[in-house]
Amino acid sequence: MALEVFCRYGFRKTAMKDIAEASGVSRAALYLHFDGKEALFRAGSQRAHALVLEHVDAALDADGPVIDRIDDAMNAFLQGLMAQISASPHGKELFESDLALSGEVTRAAREHLVQRISAALDDAAATGEIDLSSIGASSTEIAALALTTVEGIKTVHGGGQSLAAGSSLFMRILGAAVNRP
């Protein structure tokens, strides 16, 4: 509920009163749980990242080719975190607020994603599905590059179909580099 209010008014103009009214609780009750809108925003960011990481883990744990699973995980990570905020006229302010207030949450989530992709690549290499030696990079380096590339696509083209198409193209290129013939 709080995210909807932040998306409607932006971070700076949202008051605890607005969030309390939208949530159907008193302002006093809201202050029992949160010191202010900054703490509430951080808690929301933690919750959103945790939920998205569950989707990432599910995508990486699914059956299928590792490159397809990584593509699904990347899309779950980036689309899941940005869909509602990107649709808001206050999206840029909200993203900036998230970095300022919850930067450690975002960094930890990115690290989790890189570690999980790295492990998926290592597992696929161990079973002979892919050959990482063909490109001379570690699974962690590949995972970090994949995330950076897809985040770059998001920055240039935004979310939605453009992000999915760009991510898919990059994953096909990565697959061509590491898949066994």
Short mmCIF file of C-alpha atoms in Angstrom, two decimals:
data_model
loop_
_atom_site.label_atom_id
_atom_site.label_comp_id
_atom_site.label_asym_id
_atom_site.label_seq_id
_atom_site.Cartn_x
_atom_site.Cartn_y
_atom_site.Cartn_z
CA MET A 1 0.00 0.00 0.00
CA ALA A 2 2.81 2.43 0.85
CA LEU A 3 4.42 1.91 -2.56
CA GLU A 4 1.19 2.93 -4.26
CA VAL A 5 1.13 6.15 -2.23
CA PHE A 6 4.80 6.88 -2.97
CA CYS A 7 4.11 6.25 -6.66
CA ARG A 8 1.11 8.60 -6.57
CA TYR A 9 2.78 11.55 -4.80
CA GLY A 10 6.52 10.92 -5.03
CA PHE A 11 8.80 10.45 -2.05
CA ARG A 12 9.16 14.11 -1.05
CA LYS A 13 5.44 14.92 -1.13
CA THR A 14 4.25 11.72 0.55
CA ALA A 15 3.38 12.16 4.21
CA MET A 16 2.90 9.47 6.83
CA LYS A 17 -0.71 10.70 7.02
CA ASP A 18 -1.20 9.72 3.36
CA ILE A 19 0.19 6.23 3.93
CA ALA A 20 -1.84 5.75 7.11
CA GLU A 21 -5.07 6.73 5.34
CA ALA A 22 -4.36 4.45 2.37
CA SER A 23 -3.53 1.58 4.73
CA GLY A 24 -6.62 2.11 6.89
CA VAL A 25 -4.64 2.66 10.08
CA SER A 26 -4.06 5.67 12.27
CA ARG A 27 -0.94 7.73 11.93
CA ALA A 28 -0.09 6.84 15.53
CA ALA A 29 -0.31 3.11 14.70
CA LEU A 30 1.98 3.61 11.72
CA TYR A 31 4.51 5.44 13.91
CA LEU A 32 4.50 2.48 16.32
CA HIS A 33 6.17 0.46 13.56
CA PHE A 34 8.16 3.08 11.66
CA ASP A 35 10.09 6.17 12.80
CA GLY A 36 9.09 8.01 9.65
CA LYS A 37 8.57 7.68 5.94
CA GLU A 38 12.28 6.97 5.40
CA ALA A 39 12.13 3.87 7.62
CA LEU A 40 8.89 2.78 5.98
CA PHE A 41 10.42 3.25 2.54
CA ARG A 42 13.48 1.18 3.54
CA ALA A 43 11.25 -1.59 4.89
CA GLY A 44 9.30 -1.57 1.64
CA SER A 45 12.50 -1.79 -0.36
CA GLN A 46 13.69 -4.74 1.73
CA ARG A 47 10.36 -6.49 1.24
CA ALA A 48 10.33 -5.84 -2.52
CA HIS A 49 13.91 -7.07 -2.96
CA ALA A 50 13.24 -10.20 -0.87
CA LEU A 51 10.18 -11.04 -2.97
CA VAL A 52 12.04 -10.48 -6.24
CA LEU A 53 14.94 -12.65 -5.06
CA GLU A 54 12.47 -15.47 -4.39
CA HIS A 55 11.46 -15.21 -8.07
CA VAL A 56 15.12 -15.11 -9.10
CA ASP A 57 15.87 -18.25 -7.10
CA ALA A 58 12.83 -20.03 -8.55
CA ALA A 59 13.90 -19.14 -12.11
CA LEU A 60 17.45 -20.38 -11.52
CA ASP A 61 16.25 -23.57 -9.80
CA ALA A 62 13.83 -24.46 -12.61
CA ASP A 63 14.55 -27.04 -15.27
CA GLY A 64 15.91 -26.06 -18.65
CA PRO A 65 19.04 -24.67 -20.27
CA VAL A 66 21.11 -22.52 -17.95
CA ILE A 67 21.12 -19.52 -20.29
CA ASP A 68 17.30 -19.52 -20.44
CA ARG A 69 17.11 -19.75 -16.65
CA ILE A 70 19.56 -16.86 -16.27
CA ASP A 71 17.51 -14.80 -18.72
CA ASP A 72 14.35 -15.52 -16.69
CA ALA A 73 16.16 -14.62 -13.46
CA MET A 74 17.42 -11.32 -14.89
CA ASN A 75 13.97 -10.39 -16.10
CA ALA A 76 12.45 -11.33 -12.74
CA PHE A 77 15.02 -9.17 -10.97
CA LEU A 78 14.79 -6.07 -13.13
CA GLN A 79 11.14 -6.15 -14.15
CA GLY A 80 9.99 -7.08 -10.66
CA LEU A 81 11.75 -4.19 -9.03
CA MET A 82 10.87 -1.54 -11.51
CA ALA A 83 7.42 -2.21 -12.96
CA GLN A 84 5.28 -0.14 -10.60
CA ILE A 85 7.88 2.54 -9.95
CA SER A 86 8.64 3.00 -13.66
CA ALA A 87 4.95 3.52 -14.36
CA SER A 88 4.84 6.37 -11.84
CA PRO A 89 5.42 9.95 -12.94
CA HIS A 90 7.70 10.08 -9.87
CA GLY A 91 9.74 7.03 -10.89
CA LYS A 92 13.08 8.80 -11.17
CA GLU A 93 12.69 10.40 -7.75
CA LEU A 94 11.68 7.04 -6.24
CA PHE A 95 14.67 5.23 -7.75
CA GLU A 96 16.97 7.97 -6.45
CA SER A 97 15.33 7.75 -3.02
CA ASP A 98 15.80 4.00 -3.01
CA LEU A 99 19.50 4.35 -3.74
CA ALA A 100 19.90 7.00 -1.04
CA LEU A 101 17.83 5.25 1.63
CA SER A 102 18.26 1.58 0.74
CA GLY A 103 21.49 1.39 -1.19
CA GLU A 104 22.77 -1.46 0.98
CA VAL A 105 19.60 -3.46 0.27
CA THR A 106 20.04 -2.97 -3.46
CA ARG A 107 23.75 -3.86 -3.32
CA ALA A 108 23.03 -7.02 -1.31
CA ALA A 109 20.31 -8.07 -3.76
CA ARG A 110 22.63 -7.52 -6.75
CA GLU A 111 25.34 -9.56 -5.02
CA HIS A 112 22.86 -12.37 -4.35
CA LEU A 113 21.87 -12.36 -8.01
CA VAL A 114 25.49 -12.46 -9.20
CA GLN A 115 26.32 -15.29 -6.77
CA ARG A 116 23.29 -17.32 -7.83
CA ILE A 117 24.01 -16.86 -11.54
CA SER A 118 27.65 -17.74 -10.95
CA ALA A 119 26.61 -20.95 -9.15
CA ALA A 120 24.20 -21.84 -11.98
CA LEU A 121 26.99 -21.35 -14.53
CA ASP A 122 29.39 -23.45 -12.46
CA ASP A 123 26.80 -26.24 -12.16
CA ALA A 124 26.15 -26.16 -15.90
CA ALA A 125 29.89 -26.29 -16.59
CA ALA A 126 30.29 -29.23 -14.19
CA THR A 127 27.59 -31.21 -16.03
CA GLY A 128 29.10 -30.37 -19.44
CA GLU A 129 26.19 -28.20 -20.58
CA ILE A 130 28.50 -25.22 -21.16
CA ASP A 131 32.23 -24.60 -21.48
CA LEU A 132 33.39 -21.53 -19.57
CA SER A 133 37.01 -22.06 -20.57
CA SER A 134 36.11 -21.10 -24.13
CA ILE A 135 35.90 -17.42 -23.13
CA GLY A 136 38.56 -17.32 -20.42
CA ALA A 137 36.44 -15.77 -17.68
CA SER A 138 35.19 -17.00 -14.33
CA SER A 139 31.52 -17.64 -13.69
CA THR A 140 31.47 -14.66 -11.32
CA GLU A 141 32.94 -12.36 -13.97
CA ILE A 142 30.36 -13.59 -16.51
CA ALA A 143 27.50 -13.16 -14.03
CA ALA A 144 28.59 -9.62 -13.14
CA LEU A 145 28.97 -8.70 -16.82
CA ALA A 146 25.55 -10.13 -17.62
CA LEU A 147 23.90 -8.08 -14.87
CA THR A 148 25.76 -4.91 -15.85
CA THR A 149 24.82 -5.39 -19.50
CA VAL A 150 21.15 -5.99 -18.80
CA GLU A 151 21.05 -3.02 -16.39
CA GLY A 152 22.54 -0.94 -19.19
CA ILE A 153 19.79 -2.10 -21.52
CA LYS A 154 17.25 -1.11 -18.87
CA THR A 155 18.84 2.33 -18.52
CA VAL A 156 18.80 2.99 -22.26
CA HIS A 157 15.49 1.37 -23.22
CA GLY A 158 13.49 1.22 -19.98
CA GLY A 159 11.51 -1.80 -18.92
CA GLY A 160 8.86 -3.91 -20.54
CA GLN A 161 9.34 -5.52 -23.93
CA SER A 162 12.48 -3.53 -24.78
CA LEU A 163 14.23 -4.83 -21.67
CA ALA A 164 13.06 -8.39 -22.25
CA ALA A 165 14.13 -8.32 -25.91
CA GLY A 166 17.54 -6.79 -25.15
CA SER A 167 18.17 -9.19 -22.30
CA SER A 168 17.18 -12.14 -24.45
CA LEU A 169 19.52 -11.03 -27.23
CA PHE A 170 22.43 -10.71 -24.81
CA MET A 171 21.66 -14.14 -23.34
CA ARG A 172 21.67 -15.68 -26.83
CA ILE A 173 25.08 -14.11 -27.47
CA LEU A 174 26.34 -15.42 -24.13
CA GLY A 175 24.90 -18.84 -24.92
CA ALA A 176 26.65 -18.89 -28.30
CA ALA A 177 29.93 -18.17 -26.51
CA VAL A 178 29.65 -20.85 -23.83
CA ASN A 179 27.34 -23.59 -25.15
CA ARG A 180 28.96 -26.80 -26.21
CA PRO A 181 28.55 -27.55 -29.93
#
